Tab-separated table of C-alpha atoms (C1' of nucleotides) in Angstrom:
chain	number	residue	atom	x	y	z
A	24	MET	CA	-31.162	-1.462	-11.389
A	25	GLN	CA	-32.971	-4.274	-9.584
A	26	PRO	CA	-33.317	-3.792	-5.812
A	27	VAL	CA	-31.525	-6.559	-3.943
A	28	GLN	CA	-32.089	-6.169	-0.216
A	29	ASN	CA	-32.817	-3.236	2.058
A	30	GLY	CA	-33.442	-1.372	-1.176
A	31	LEU	CA	-29.790	-1.824	-2.080
A	32	LEU	CA	-29.140	-1.284	-5.783
A	33	PRO	CA	-26.470	-3.126	-7.793
A	34	ALA	CA	-25.395	0.242	-9.152
A	35	GLU	CA	-24.619	1.427	-5.647
A	36	VAL	CA	-22.459	-1.627	-5.052
A	37	ASP	CA	-20.645	-1.072	-8.338
A	38	ASP	CA	-20.056	2.584	-7.553
A	39	LEU	CA	-18.658	2.035	-4.099
A	40	HIS	CA	-16.598	-0.939	-5.239
A	41	GLN	CA	-15.019	1.163	-7.925
A	42	ILE	CA	-14.468	4.169	-5.693
A	43	SER	CA	-13.027	2.229	-2.787
A	44	MET	CA	-10.566	0.398	-5.001
A	45	ARG	CA	-9.434	3.603	-6.676
A	46	LEU	CA	-9.224	5.386	-3.339
A	47	ASN	CA	-7.215	2.574	-1.805
A	48	TRP	CA	-4.658	2.655	-4.575
A	49	ALA	CA	-4.491	6.418	-5.047
A	50	SER	CA	-4.123	6.959	-1.288
A	51	ARG	CA	-1.370	4.385	-1.103
A	52	ARG	CA	0.578	6.073	-3.876
A	53	HIS	CA	-0.061	9.567	-2.586
A	54	PHE	CA	0.881	8.602	0.951
A	55	ALA	CA	4.111	6.985	-0.218
A	56	HIS	CA	5.176	10.015	-2.232
A	57	GLU	CA	4.334	12.454	0.522
A	58	LEU	CA	6.389	10.470	3.045
A	59	ASP	CA	9.236	10.057	0.595
A	60	THR	CA	9.831	13.807	0.828
A	61	PHE	CA	10.633	13.159	4.503
A	62	GLY	CA	12.819	10.160	3.659
A	63	LEU	CA	10.325	7.677	5.100
A	64	THR	CA	8.427	4.690	3.760
A	65	VAL	CA	4.797	4.013	4.676
A	66	PRO	CA	5.515	1.072	7.021
A	67	GLN	CA	8.204	3.141	8.752
A	68	PHE	CA	5.706	5.950	9.235
A	69	ILE	CA	3.102	3.575	10.672
A	70	VAL	CA	5.613	2.467	13.293
A	71	LEU	CA	6.573	6.034	14.144
A	72	HIS	CA	2.930	7.027	14.370
A	73	THR	CA	2.209	4.176	16.743
A	74	LEU	CA	5.081	5.230	18.990
A	75	TYR	CA	4.073	8.885	18.726
A	76	ARG	CA	0.670	8.108	20.214
A	77	GLN	CA	2.113	5.760	22.828
A	78	SER	CA	4.742	7.987	24.291
A	79	ARG	CA	5.879	5.363	26.795
A	80	GLY	CA	6.993	3.088	23.907
A	81	CYS	CA	6.127	-0.417	22.761
A	82	SER	CA	7.651	-3.878	22.656
A	83	MET	CA	8.470	-5.381	19.272
A	84	SER	CA	5.468	-7.687	19.444
A	85	GLU	CA	3.133	-4.835	20.310
A	86	LEU	CA	4.495	-2.875	17.366
A	87	ALA	CA	4.065	-5.856	15.079
A	88	GLU	CA	0.460	-6.405	16.138
A	89	ALA	CA	-0.396	-2.716	15.885
A	90	SER	CA	1.137	-2.552	12.407
A	91	LEU	CA	-0.532	-5.755	11.208
A	92	GLN	CA	2.907	-7.244	10.535
A	93	VAL	CA	4.822	-10.357	11.554
A	94	SER	CA	7.696	-9.768	13.945
A	95	ALA	CA	10.439	-10.633	11.479
A	96	THR	CA	9.267	-7.815	9.234
A	97	MET	CA	9.220	-5.436	12.171
A	98	THR	CA	12.870	-6.185	12.948
A	99	GLY	CA	13.973	-4.850	9.566
A	100	ILE	CA	11.799	-1.756	9.720
A	101	VAL	CA	13.010	-0.865	13.214
A	102	ASP	CA	16.628	-1.491	12.140
A	103	ARG	CA	16.347	1.297	9.571
A	104	LEU	CA	14.620	3.666	11.988
A	105	VAL	CA	17.420	3.085	14.501
A	106	GLU	CA	20.068	3.739	11.833
A	107	ARG	CA	18.386	7.062	11.071
A	108	GLY	CA	18.346	7.968	14.739
A	109	LEU	CA	14.549	8.224	14.924
A	110	VAL	CA	13.962	5.488	17.524
A	111	GLN	CA	15.930	3.597	20.194
A	112	ARG	CA	15.990	-0.046	21.243
A	113	GLN	CA	16.047	-0.626	24.994
A	114	ARG	CA	16.386	-3.973	26.736
A	115	ASP	CA	13.620	-4.631	29.237
A	116	GLN	CA	15.158	-5.283	32.658
A	117	ALA	CA	12.208	-7.301	33.954
A	118	ASP	CA	12.013	-9.712	30.997
A	119	ARG	CA	15.321	-9.695	29.194
A	120	ARG	CA	13.833	-11.338	26.101
A	121	SER	CA	11.704	-8.277	25.443
A	122	VAL	CA	12.887	-5.177	23.571
A	123	HIS	CA	11.384	-1.775	24.251
A	124	ILE	CA	11.216	0.716	21.385
A	125	VAL	CA	10.938	4.428	22.085
A	126	LEU	CA	10.871	7.518	19.881
A	127	ASP	CA	14.026	9.584	19.874
A	128	GLN	CA	13.916	13.377	20.010
A	129	ALA	CA	14.524	13.555	16.257
A	130	GLY	CA	11.617	11.169	15.764
A	131	VAL	CA	9.249	13.358	17.755
A	132	LEU	CA	10.229	16.464	15.810
A	133	LEU	CA	9.829	14.693	12.486
A	134	MET	CA	6.390	13.380	13.412
A	135	GLU	CA	5.207	16.835	14.426
A	136	GLN	CA	6.174	18.159	11.017
A	137	ILE	CA	4.572	15.319	9.097
A	138	GLU	CA	1.317	15.217	11.018
A	139	ASN	CA	0.870	18.963	10.720
A	140	LYS	CA	1.247	18.725	6.987
A	141	GLN	CA	-1.236	15.862	6.789
A	142	LYS	CA	-3.771	17.736	8.866
A	143	GLU	CA	-3.568	20.728	6.555
A	144	ARG	CA	-4.702	18.499	3.737
A	145	ILE	CA	-7.562	17.039	5.774
A	146	ALA	CA	-8.632	20.551	6.808
A	147	TYR	CA	-8.700	21.626	3.175
A	148	LEU	CA	-10.974	18.710	2.394
A	149	LEU	CA	-13.305	19.302	5.338
A	150	GLU	CA	-13.640	23.011	4.641
A	151	GLN	CA	-15.577	22.085	1.532
A	152	LEU	CA	-18.266	20.424	3.639
A	153	SER	CA	-20.945	21.539	6.066
A	154	HIS	CA	-20.750	20.549	9.723
A	155	GLU	CA	-23.376	17.870	9.133
A	156	GLU	CA	-21.528	16.435	6.172
A	157	ARG	CA	-18.281	16.367	8.107
A	158	GLN	CA	-19.909	14.367	10.888
A	159	HIS	CA	-21.417	12.066	8.291
A	160	MET	CA	-18.062	11.543	6.664
A	161	ILE	CA	-16.363	10.731	9.934
A	162	ARG	CA	-19.089	8.274	10.873
A	163	LEU	CA	-19.199	6.514	7.494
A	164	MET	CA	-15.461	6.182	7.177
A	165	SER	CA	-15.289	4.794	10.713
A	166	LEU	CA	-17.848	2.196	9.731
A	167	TYR	CA	-15.831	1.280	6.678
A	168	LEU	CA	-12.716	0.987	8.828
A	169	GLU	CA	-14.490	-1.256	11.324
A	170	VAL	CA	-15.712	-3.633	8.645
A	171	THR	CA	-12.233	-3.773	7.148
A	172	LEU	CA	-10.535	-4.410	10.469
A	173	ALA	CA	-13.074	-7.072	11.407
A	174	GLU	CA	-12.220	-8.985	8.241
A	175	THR	CA	-8.507	-8.582	8.791
A	176	GLY	CA	-8.990	-10.288	12.130
A	177	ALA	CA	-7.507	-7.352	14.028
A	178	GLU	CA	-9.498	-6.464	17.125
A	179	ASP	CA	-7.564	-3.261	17.292
A	180	ASN	CA	-4.927	-1.326	15.458
A	181	ILE	CA	-2.455	1.493	15.161
A	182	SER	CA	-4.336	4.198	16.988
A	183	ASN	CA	-5.582	1.998	19.732
A	184	ILE	CA	-2.896	-0.531	20.469
A	185	PRO	CA	-3.852	-3.477	22.640
A	186	ILE	CA	-1.429	-2.860	25.447
A	187	SER	CA	-1.477	-5.443	28.185
A	188	VAL	CA	1.741	-4.441	29.887
A	189	ASP	CA	0.437	-1.261	31.417
B	14	MET	CA	-12.477	23.188	20.326
B	15	GLN	CA	-11.975	26.600	18.713
B	16	PRO	CA	-13.761	27.095	15.411
B	17	VAL	CA	-11.250	27.701	12.608
B	18	GLN	CA	-13.066	28.424	9.391
B	19	ASN	CA	-16.448	27.487	7.983
B	20	GLY	CA	-17.186	26.267	11.511
B	21	LEU	CA	-14.499	23.606	11.122
B	22	LEU	CA	-13.350	22.205	14.464
B	23	PRO	CA	-9.809	20.986	15.189
B	24	ALA	CA	-11.360	17.850	16.667
B	25	GLU	CA	-12.973	17.060	13.326
B	26	VAL	CA	-9.623	17.394	11.595
B	27	ASP	CA	-7.978	15.145	14.180
B	28	ASP	CA	-10.700	12.534	13.835
B	29	LEU	CA	-10.621	12.348	10.082
B	30	HIS	CA	-6.844	12.434	10.006
B	31	GLN	CA	-6.706	9.493	12.358
B	32	ILE	CA	-9.428	7.548	10.571
B	33	SER	CA	-8.074	8.104	7.092
B	34	MET	CA	-4.601	6.982	8.103
B	35	ARG	CA	-5.890	3.861	9.806
B	36	LEU	CA	-8.212	3.133	6.890
B	37	ASN	CA	-5.418	3.575	4.389
B	38	TRP	CA	-3.179	1.108	6.179
B	39	ALA	CA	-5.837	-1.425	7.147
B	40	SER	CA	-7.240	-1.453	3.603
B	41	ARG	CA	-3.816	-1.946	2.160
B	42	ARG	CA	-3.148	-4.941	4.383
B	43	HIS	CA	-6.604	-6.397	3.915
B	44	PHE	CA	-6.485	-5.952	0.164
B	45	ALA	CA	-3.059	-7.612	-0.044
B	46	HIS	CA	-4.166	-10.637	1.973
B	47	GLU	CA	-7.389	-11.051	0.041
B	48	LEU	CA	-5.535	-10.988	-3.273
B	49	ASP	CA	-2.857	-13.327	-1.966
B	50	THR	CA	-5.504	-16.069	-1.808
B	51	PHE	CA	-5.714	-15.681	-5.609
B	52	GLY	CA	-1.939	-15.640	-5.974
B	53	LEU	CA	-1.866	-11.957	-6.905
B	54	THR	CA	-0.197	-8.852	-5.492
B	55	VAL	CA	-1.989	-5.493	-5.296
B	56	PRO	CA	-0.075	-3.839	-8.162
B	57	GLN	CA	-0.705	-6.920	-10.333
B	58	PHE	CA	-4.401	-6.663	-9.562
B	59	ILE	CA	-4.487	-2.961	-10.428
B	60	VAL	CA	-3.063	-3.767	-13.852
B	61	LEU	CA	-5.540	-6.591	-14.420
B	62	HIS	CA	-8.406	-4.381	-13.310
B	63	THR	CA	-7.361	-1.654	-15.746
B	64	LEU	CA	-7.283	-4.149	-18.594
B	65	TYR	CA	-10.574	-5.688	-17.468
B	66	ARG	CA	-12.340	-2.360	-17.884
B	67	GLN	CA	-10.537	-1.586	-21.159
B	68	SER	CA	-11.249	-4.755	-23.038
B	69	ARG	CA	-9.359	-3.591	-26.136
B	70	GLY	CA	-6.107	-3.503	-24.155
B	71	CYS	CA	-3.535	-0.840	-23.309
B	72	SER	CA	-0.006	0.137	-24.210
B	73	MET	CA	2.656	-0.094	-21.543
B	74	SER	CA	2.718	3.669	-21.092
B	75	GLU	CA	-1.061	3.807	-20.722
B	76	LEU	CA	-0.869	1.062	-18.110
B	77	ALA	CA	1.895	2.876	-16.277
B	78	GLU	CA	-0.029	6.137	-16.210
B	79	ALA	CA	-3.263	4.468	-15.129
B	80	SER	CA	-1.440	2.619	-12.347
B	81	LEU	CA	0.468	5.688	-11.191
B	82	GLN	CA	3.760	3.890	-11.849
B	83	VAL	CA	6.878	4.539	-13.904
B	84	SER	CA	7.271	2.369	-16.973
B	85	ALA	CA	10.275	0.434	-15.691
B	86	THR	CA	8.175	-0.819	-12.781
B	87	MET	CA	5.385	-1.801	-15.139
B	88	THR	CA	7.740	-3.992	-17.156
B	89	GLY	CA	8.411	-6.217	-14.157
B	90	ILE	CA	4.756	-6.466	-13.129
B	91	VAL	CA	3.642	-7.370	-16.646
B	92	ASP	CA	6.485	-9.923	-16.898
B	93	ARG	CA	4.971	-11.865	-13.990
B	94	LEU	CA	1.444	-11.635	-15.341
B	95	VAL	CA	2.655	-13.004	-18.676
B	96	GLU	CA	4.461	-15.874	-16.935
B	97	ARG	CA	1.210	-16.765	-15.178
B	98	GLY	CA	-0.675	-16.710	-18.472
B	99	LEU	CA	-3.027	-13.931	-17.397
B	100	VAL	CA	-2.078	-11.355	-20.039
B	101	GLN	CA	-0.348	-11.258	-23.433
B	102	ARG	CA	2.146	-8.869	-24.989
B	103	GLN	CA	1.453	-7.943	-28.621
B	104	ARG	CA	3.677	-5.828	-30.839
B	105	ASP	CA	1.866	-2.899	-32.385
B	106	GLN	CA	2.161	-3.089	-36.186
B	107	ALA	CA	1.620	0.619	-36.759
B	108	ASP	CA	4.266	1.803	-34.277
B	109	ARG	CA	6.693	-1.001	-33.639
B	110	ARG	CA	8.072	0.655	-30.511
B	111	SER	CA	4.750	0.253	-28.763
B	112	VAL	CA	3.625	-2.910	-26.936
B	113	HIS	CA	-0.033	-3.774	-26.602
B	114	ILE	CA	-1.139	-5.662	-23.480
B	115	VAL	CA	-4.373	-7.645	-23.485
B	116	LEU	CA	-6.094	-9.862	-20.923
B	117	ASP	CA	-5.929	-13.562	-21.614
B	118	GLN	CA	-8.966	-15.804	-21.136
B	119	ALA	CA	-7.577	-16.998	-17.795
B	120	GLY	CA	-7.196	-13.385	-16.752
B	121	VAL	CA	-10.828	-12.586	-17.517
B	122	LEU	CA	-12.068	-15.583	-15.534
B	123	LEU	CA	-9.868	-14.714	-12.572
B	124	MET	CA	-11.057	-11.112	-12.533
B	125	GLU	CA	-14.706	-12.188	-12.567
B	126	GLN	CA	-14.092	-14.316	-9.491
B	127	ILE	CA	-12.196	-11.632	-7.609
B	128	GLU	CA	-14.524	-8.748	-8.378
B	129	ASN	CA	-17.562	-10.788	-7.366
B	130	LYS	CA	-15.981	-11.543	-4.038
B	131	GLN	CA	-15.085	-7.891	-3.506
B	132	LYS	CA	-18.605	-6.772	-4.334
B	133	GLU	CA	-20.058	-9.159	-1.764
B	134	ARG	CA	-18.071	-7.352	0.890
B	135	ILE	CA	-19.191	-3.937	-0.332
B	136	ALA	CA	-22.798	-5.111	-0.397
B	137	TYR	CA	-22.518	-6.321	3.191
B	138	LEU	CA	-21.277	-2.891	4.195
B	139	LEU	CA	-23.970	-0.995	2.281
B	140	GLU	CA	-26.793	-3.143	3.606
B	141	GLN	CA	-26.164	-1.593	7.000
B	142	LEU	CA	-27.050	1.839	5.662
B	143	SER	CA	-30.166	3.592	4.416
B	144	HIS	CA	-30.464	4.657	0.801
B	145	GLU	CA	-29.680	8.234	1.764
B	146	GLU	CA	-26.603	7.240	3.717
B	147	ARG	CA	-25.360	5.106	0.845
B	148	GLN	CA	-25.624	8.033	-1.535
B	149	HIS	CA	-23.852	10.189	1.002
B	150	MET	CA	-21.056	7.689	1.378
B	151	ILE	CA	-20.539	7.409	-2.363
B	152	ARG	CA	-20.482	11.172	-2.748
B	153	LEU	CA	-18.111	11.808	0.162
B	154	MET	CA	-15.673	9.094	-0.793
B	155	SER	CA	-15.655	10.382	-4.366
B	156	LEU	CA	-14.776	13.798	-3.055
B	157	TYR	CA	-11.955	12.331	-1.001
B	158	LEU	CA	-10.689	10.468	-4.043
B	159	GLU	CA	-10.767	13.613	-6.163
B	160	VAL	CA	-8.755	15.604	-3.652
B	161	THR	CA	-6.224	12.796	-3.394
B	162	LEU	CA	-5.869	12.412	-7.146
B	163	ALA	CA	-5.542	16.152	-7.619
B	164	GLU	CA	-2.586	16.199	-5.241
B	165	THR	CA	-1.009	13.175	-6.884
B	166	GLY	CA	-1.036	15.140	-10.101
B	167	ALA	CA	-3.091	12.518	-11.906
B	168	GLU	CA	-5.894	13.999	-13.975
B	169	ASP	CA	-7.326	10.560	-14.255
B	170	ASN	CA	-6.731	7.006	-13.116
B	171	ILE	CA	-7.407	3.310	-13.177
B	172	SER	CA	-11.119	3.380	-13.879
B	173	ASN	CA	-10.983	6.148	-16.363
B	174	ILE	CA	-7.813	5.746	-18.314
B	175	PRO	CA	-6.735	8.609	-20.495
B	176	ILE	CA	-6.765	6.804	-23.799
B	177	SER	CA	-5.716	8.888	-26.739
B	178	VAL	CA	-5.160	6.072	-29.226
B	179	ASP	CA	-8.791	5.228	-29.750
C	13	DT	C1'	16.368	13.951	-31.990
C	14	DA	C1'	12.494	12.225	-29.483
C	15	DT	C1'	9.741	8.343	-27.886
C	16	DT	C1'	8.706	3.474	-26.227
C	17	DG	C1'	9.997	0.108	-23.649
C	18	DT	C1'	13.596	-2.847	-21.361
C	19	DT	C1'	17.699	-3.838	-18.529
C	20	DA	C1'	20.724	-3.024	-14.639
C	21	DT	C1'	21.038	-1.722	-10.025
C	22	DA	C1'	20.018	-0.819	-5.341
C	23	DC	C1'	16.861	-0.625	-1.588
C	24	DT	C1'	12.664	-1.793	1.022
C	25	DC	C1'	8.924	-4.692	2.327
C	26	DT	C1'	7.023	-9.172	3.100
C	27	DA	C1'	6.490	-13.996	4.748
C	28	DT	C1'	8.401	-18.480	6.227
C	29	DA	C1'	11.595	-21.215	8.608
C	30	DA	C1'	15.399	-21.826	11.541
C	31	DC	C1'	17.762	-20.054	15.307
C	32	DT	C1'	19.323	-17.691	20.009
C	33	DA	C1'	18.433	-16.091	24.419
C	34	DT	C1'	15.521	-15.982	28.158
C	35	DA	C1'	11.644	-17.565	31.026
D	24	DT	C1'	8.867	-26.367	26.988
D	25	DA	C1'	7.240	-21.811	25.608
D	26	DT	C1'	8.044	-17.000	24.372
D	27	DA	C1'	10.532	-12.704	22.348
D	28	DG	C1'	13.125	-11.397	18.953
D	29	DT	C1'	16.643	-12.011	15.216
D	30	DT	C1'	18.802	-14.030	11.105
D	31	DA	C1'	18.613	-16.244	6.644
D	32	DT	C1'	16.369	-16.540	2.494
D	33	DA	C1'	13.546	-15.684	-1.442
D	34	DG	C1'	10.388	-12.966	-4.051
D	35	DA	C1'	8.035	-8.665	-5.280
D	36	DG	C1'	7.656	-3.662	-5.864
D	37	DT	C1'	9.875	0.807	-6.517
D	38	DA	C1'	12.780	4.500	-8.587
D	39	DT	C1'	16.797	6.082	-11.262
D	40	DA	C1'	19.902	5.758	-14.924
D	41	DA	C1'	21.581	3.747	-19.005
D	42	DC	C1'	20.328	1.513	-23.113
D	43	DA	C1'	18.149	-0.426	-27.688
D	44	DA	C1'	14.874	-0.064	-31.211
D	45	DT	C1'	11.924	2.687	-33.710
D	46	DA	C1'	9.895	7.045	-35.269
DNA sequence: TATTGTTATACTCTATAACTATA
DNA sequence: TATAGTTATAGAGTATAACAATA
């Protein structure tokens, strides 16, 4: 219980360390099981989500960067999404090396279903809090996300893809 | 911007939905890369962490439950930890069906290193907040964890293993 | 019969390295 | 020569089903 800096207590560090590790793992498992009921894996969902928010589509390299993946991994994930008819590969006419990925109609419908279900769960959580606490939660989790992304070396990520093509 | 219930705004739901998804994915990737520098995978670390906090060891089924995994998966993970000399398998004399897993000396040393490094990162994050905000963060993330665990159907988890053997 | 744990199997993710096609 | 993407390869996690040993 010795103060360290800025009044920071070792017990606070221990608590948040423990909680963040447990939350990371429990969320991962929960997320995977929830998506499994829709026949999706987590990485597949991340790709669909990226495309869902970028309705004009993405190149493979943009998808890879947004998903924090190398391009070879992205090839396999997109292969399976194409097989399921959720996305389409389109050759770029301007630069024929590039491949443009777009959501298919079935992909859009699936994402609407999934995101609605996810938001119900978030709403349930937030209903237990006051308006002030909700704002606090959003701010603190954003901070946590920023610190995490900064260490991962990603300037940006899935919700805010660095698109240079325009 | 229509209030829904308890003054909850759709925009708040959207924000937290977006943030929690991004945080889930970014943490997963960050966590995996950090552990890779120690030659570990995330599931391997979860098992080591469970044993680290339960110094008397665990049975395979306890490990599986604490890690939110089925036992067949646990067998493979423990196999690799044994090969690396981080844990040991011991036959239980009382019930010879049961296998007791304990951390090896090398496993203890490795966990000390890793957890210290992780706590440095948490401390860096917390130093940016006031004491009140830190307490808020701990409380709100605990709440989030609880809701997640409740939906996963786990009464308990990695830090608080349901040990009946005693 | 029931329980504990392992084996067999099949699929997905992941990274690295080598490769093709295009610029 | 450099870039975009794919293929080949190897290893790890995951779940289901079948199985062996023990209770």
